[in-house]
Amino acid sequence: MNIGEFKVVNGRMRGWIATRTIDLPQLGLRSVESPNERAPLYEILALNVGNRWVQVGALWEAVARNSTGEAFLQGSIDDPSLPEPLPIALFGDEEEGFRVAWRRQPPRDVFAPVSRGSSRRDYEGGEGGGFGDSTAGSEGGFSGAGNAAELDDAIPF
């Protein structure tokens, strides 16, 4: 679903995003110059109530996984005033402008199997791994090494 657009206005990339509950009428894209290949291509700026430009997001280049292999920009807008980040994608180019699209993330299936892999830690020096043997007996009393009389059952809080 398209929720906004960006176009070059007076040499700067300016735009807006609007939904039923979000209205960001003054947005800007600022190019990011970085030698880091994982840096975003653009920062998303918004004009706040004090008439100052503040960063509210970033955009990275992505390539469609379909047969077209179309390049687009993807990222999100996030601000403490929003209930959650707004994932967005921009399609188009700097000359013609960008269309802003939004797609709801599919809900997570809480009953789906969880794959934890084989990431069990191998602890050094302990028999059987982990934290070692228990100091509790079958009845729940202390059965470990040392003198049980030395234990203080009263724990001050």
mmCIF file of C-alpha atoms in Angstrom:
data_model
loop_
_atom_site.group_PDB
_atom_site.id
_atom_site.type_symbol
_atom_site.label_atom_id
_atom_site.label_comp_id
_atom_site.label_asym_id
_atom_site.label_seq_id
_atom_site.Cartn_x
_atom_site.Cartn_y
_atom_site.Cartn_z
ATOM 1 C CA MET A 1 0.000 0.000 0.000
ATOM 2 C CA ASN A 2 1.399 3.411 -0.987
ATOM 3 C CA ILE A 3 1.474 5.850 1.915
ATOM 4 C CA GLY A 4 3.631 8.717 0.632
ATOM 5 C CA GLU A 5 6.149 10.088 -1.802
ATOM 6 C CA PHE A 6 9.511 11.841 -2.062
ATOM 7 C CA LYS A 7 10.562 14.218 -4.855
ATOM 8 C CA VAL A 8 13.398 16.652 -5.465
ATOM 9 C CA VAL A 9 12.315 20.128 -4.328
ATOM 10 C CA ASN A 10 14.844 22.976 -4.607
ATOM 11 C CA GLY A 11 17.720 20.496 -4.886
ATOM 12 C CA ARG A 12 16.672 18.485 -1.822
ATOM 13 C CA MET A 13 14.748 15.220 -1.543
ATOM 14 C CA ARG A 14 11.534 16.149 0.294
ATOM 15 C CA GLY A 15 8.347 14.196 0.913
ATOM 16 C CA TRP A 16 5.541 13.081 3.169
ATOM 17 C CA ILE A 17 4.023 9.946 4.696
ATOM 18 C CA ALA A 18 0.401 9.719 5.824
ATOM 19 C CA THR A 19 -1.766 6.922 7.177
ATOM 20 C CA ARG A 20 -4.986 6.964 9.160
ATOM 21 C CA THR A 21 -3.086 7.628 12.401
ATOM 22 C CA ILE A 22 0.285 9.011 11.228
ATOM 23 C CA ASP A 23 0.797 12.312 9.410
ATOM 24 C CA LEU A 24 4.375 13.258 8.610
ATOM 25 C CA PRO A 25 3.905 16.156 6.173
ATOM 26 C CA GLN A 26 7.526 17.351 6.086
ATOM 27 C CA LEU A 27 10.182 14.685 5.604
ATOM 28 C CA GLY A 28 13.598 14.831 4.011
ATOM 29 C CA LEU A 29 16.198 12.347 2.817
ATOM 30 C CA ARG A 30 19.841 13.143 3.529
ATOM 31 C CA SER A 31 22.558 11.121 1.752
ATOM 32 C CA VAL A 32 24.949 9.259 4.013
ATOM 33 C CA GLU A 33 28.609 9.301 3.013
ATOM 34 C CA SER A 34 30.448 6.477 4.720
ATOM 35 C CA PRO A 35 33.237 4.059 3.839
ATOM 36 C CA ASN A 36 31.304 1.368 5.731
ATOM 37 C CA GLU A 37 29.535 -0.863 3.213
ATOM 38 C CA ARG A 38 26.762 -1.565 5.748
ATOM 39 C CA ALA A 39 25.930 2.115 6.268
ATOM 40 C CA PRO A 40 22.515 3.300 5.080
ATOM 41 C CA LEU A 41 22.227 5.245 1.825
ATOM 42 C CA TYR A 42 19.905 7.848 3.368
ATOM 43 C CA GLU A 43 18.845 9.173 6.751
ATOM 44 C CA ILE A 44 15.164 10.066 7.051
ATOM 45 C CA LEU A 45 14.622 13.463 8.682
ATOM 46 C CA ALA A 46 11.377 14.955 10.012
ATOM 47 C CA LEU A 47 10.535 18.496 10.977
ATOM 48 C CA ASN A 48 9.565 18.444 14.659
ATOM 49 C CA VAL A 49 7.217 20.744 16.590
ATOM 50 C CA GLY A 50 10.148 23.066 17.383
ATOM 51 C CA ASN A 51 10.799 23.491 13.644
ATOM 52 C CA ARG A 52 14.036 21.461 13.830
ATOM 53 C CA TRP A 53 15.055 18.600 11.543
ATOM 54 C CA VAL A 54 15.557 15.365 13.505
ATOM 55 C CA GLN A 55 16.504 11.892 12.304
ATOM 56 C CA VAL A 56 13.630 9.414 12.494
ATOM 57 C CA GLY A 57 14.923 6.594 10.319
ATOM 58 C CA ALA A 58 17.294 5.290 7.699
ATOM 59 C CA LEU A 59 17.145 3.562 4.310
ATOM 60 C CA TRP A 60 19.359 0.848 2.843
ATOM 61 C CA GLU A 61 19.491 -0.441 -0.718
ATOM 62 C CA ALA A 62 17.807 -3.786 -1.331
ATOM 63 C CA VAL A 63 17.145 -5.950 -4.377
ATOM 64 C CA ALA A 64 13.849 -7.681 -5.091
ATOM 65 C CA ARG A 65 14.000 -11.456 -4.803
ATOM 66 C CA ASN A 66 11.684 -11.927 -7.775
ATOM 67 C CA SER A 67 12.722 -12.306 -11.414
ATOM 68 C CA THR A 68 12.947 -8.521 -11.959
ATOM 69 C CA GLY A 69 15.792 -7.995 -9.503
ATOM 70 C CA GLU A 70 14.566 -4.404 -9.066
ATOM 71 C CA ALA A 71 16.615 -2.253 -6.696
ATOM 72 C CA PHE A 72 14.697 -0.295 -4.058
ATOM 73 C CA LEU A 73 15.261 1.325 -0.679
ATOM 74 C CA GLN A 74 14.039 -0.201 2.558
ATOM 75 C CA GLY A 75 14.151 0.848 6.176
ATOM 76 C CA SER A 76 11.895 2.122 8.898
ATOM 77 C CA ILE A 77 10.699 5.222 10.675
ATOM 78 C CA ASP A 78 10.880 5.108 14.449
ATOM 79 C CA ASP A 79 10.216 7.713 17.098
ATOM 80 C CA PRO A 80 9.205 7.554 20.771
ATOM 81 C CA SER A 81 5.821 8.994 19.764
ATOM 82 C CA LEU A 82 5.071 5.948 17.579
ATOM 83 C CA PRO A 83 3.731 2.721 19.105
ATOM 84 C CA GLU A 84 6.173 0.690 16.985
ATOM 85 C CA PRO A 85 8.579 1.239 14.063
ATOM 86 C CA LEU A 86 6.966 1.813 10.663
ATOM 87 C CA PRO A 87 8.640 -0.435 8.044
ATOM 88 C CA ILE A 88 8.774 1.259 4.638
ATOM 89 C CA ALA A 89 10.147 0.694 1.141
ATOM 90 C CA LEU A 90 10.784 3.356 -1.509
ATOM 91 C CA PHE A 91 10.398 2.523 -5.195
ATOM 92 C CA GLY A 92 11.553 4.778 -8.004
ATOM 93 C CA ASP A 93 14.633 6.946 -8.396
ATOM 94 C CA GLU A 94 15.981 10.370 -7.481
ATOM 95 C CA GLU A 95 15.097 11.901 -10.874
ATOM 96 C CA GLU A 96 11.443 10.787 -11.020
ATOM 97 C CA GLY A 97 10.881 10.578 -7.278
ATOM 98 C CA PHE A 98 10.065 7.726 -4.915
ATOM 99 C CA ARG A 99 6.755 6.109 -3.961
ATOM 100 C CA VAL A 100 6.625 5.072 -0.311
ATOM 101 C CA ALA A 101 5.092 1.658 0.321
ATOM 102 C CA TRP A 102 4.250 -0.020 3.608
ATOM 103 C CA ARG A 103 3.655 -3.698 4.255
ATOM 104 C CA ARG A 104 2.382 -5.220 7.460
ATOM 105 C CA GLN A 105 4.715 -7.846 8.834
ATOM 106 C CA PRO A 106 3.006 -11.234 9.086
ATOM 107 C CA PRO A 107 2.083 -12.070 12.674
ATOM 108 C CA ARG A 108 4.419 -14.459 14.405
ATOM 109 C CA ASP A 109 2.944 -17.883 15.056
ATOM 110 C CA VAL A 110 3.614 -18.352 18.778
ATOM 111 C CA PHE A 111 2.842 -22.069 18.436
ATOM 112 C CA ALA A 112 5.362 -22.648 15.647
ATOM 113 C CA PRO A 113 8.280 -24.897 16.518
ATOM 114 C CA VAL A 114 11.310 -23.064 17.827
ATOM 115 C CA SER A 115 14.644 -24.076 16.363
ATOM 116 C CA ARG A 116 17.371 -23.542 18.878
ATOM 117 C CA GLY A 117 20.036 -25.443 16.947
ATOM 118 C CA SER A 118 22.836 -27.243 18.700
ATOM 119 C CA SER A 119 24.231 -24.316 20.633
ATOM 120 C CA ARG A 120 24.794 -26.190 23.890
ATOM 121 C CA ARG A 121 27.811 -24.796 25.658
ATOM 122 C CA ASP A 122 30.734 -26.995 26.509
ATOM 123 C CA TYR A 123 31.794 -25.889 29.979
ATOM 124 C CA GLU A 124 35.391 -26.552 30.895
ATOM 125 C CA GLY A 125 36.373 -28.324 34.065
ATOM 126 C CA GLY A 126 32.947 -29.519 35.172
ATOM 127 C CA GLU A 127 31.728 -33.060 35.065
ATOM 128 C CA GLY A 128 28.648 -33.399 32.918
ATOM 129 C CA GLY A 129 28.831 -29.761 31.841
ATOM 130 C CA GLY A 130 26.706 -26.920 33.109
ATOM 131 C CA PHE A 131 26.877 -25.829 36.734
ATOM 132 C CA GLY A 132 28.022 -29.146 38.242
ATOM 133 C CA ASP A 133 26.252 -31.455 40.656
ATOM 134 C CA SER A 134 23.320 -30.426 42.814
ATOM 135 C CA THR A 135 23.768 -29.738 46.518
ATOM 136 C CA ALA A 136 20.149 -30.669 47.236
ATOM 137 C CA GLY A 137 19.159 -34.153 48.311
ATOM 138 C CA SER A 138 16.065 -36.075 47.242
ATOM 139 C CA GLU A 139 14.069 -34.527 50.104
ATOM 140 C CA GLY A 140 15.299 -31.031 49.264
ATOM 141 C CA GLY A 141 17.740 -30.774 52.151
ATOM 142 C CA PHE A 142 21.426 -29.907 51.864
ATOM 143 C CA SER A 143 23.542 -32.895 50.872
ATOM 144 C CA GLY A 144 26.611 -31.274 49.338
ATOM 145 C CA ALA A 145 30.150 -31.012 50.567
ATOM 146 C CA GLY A 146 30.867 -29.062 53.733
ATOM 147 C CA ASN A 147 29.119 -28.824 57.047
ATOM 148 C CA ALA A 148 25.334 -28.336 56.867
ATOM 149 C CA ALA A 149 25.423 -26.763 60.325
ATOM 150 C CA GLU A 150 27.425 -23.867 58.909
ATOM 151 C CA LEU A 151 24.560 -22.866 56.622
ATOM 152 C CA ASP A 152 22.423 -19.967 57.792
ATOM 153 C CA ASP A 153 18.800 -20.528 56.800
ATOM 154 C CA ALA A 154 17.806 -17.006 57.792
ATOM 155 C CA ILE A 155 18.261 -14.691 54.830
ATOM 156 C CA PRO A 156 17.900 -11.007 55.741
ATOM 157 C CA PHE A 157 16.067 -8.840 53.267
#
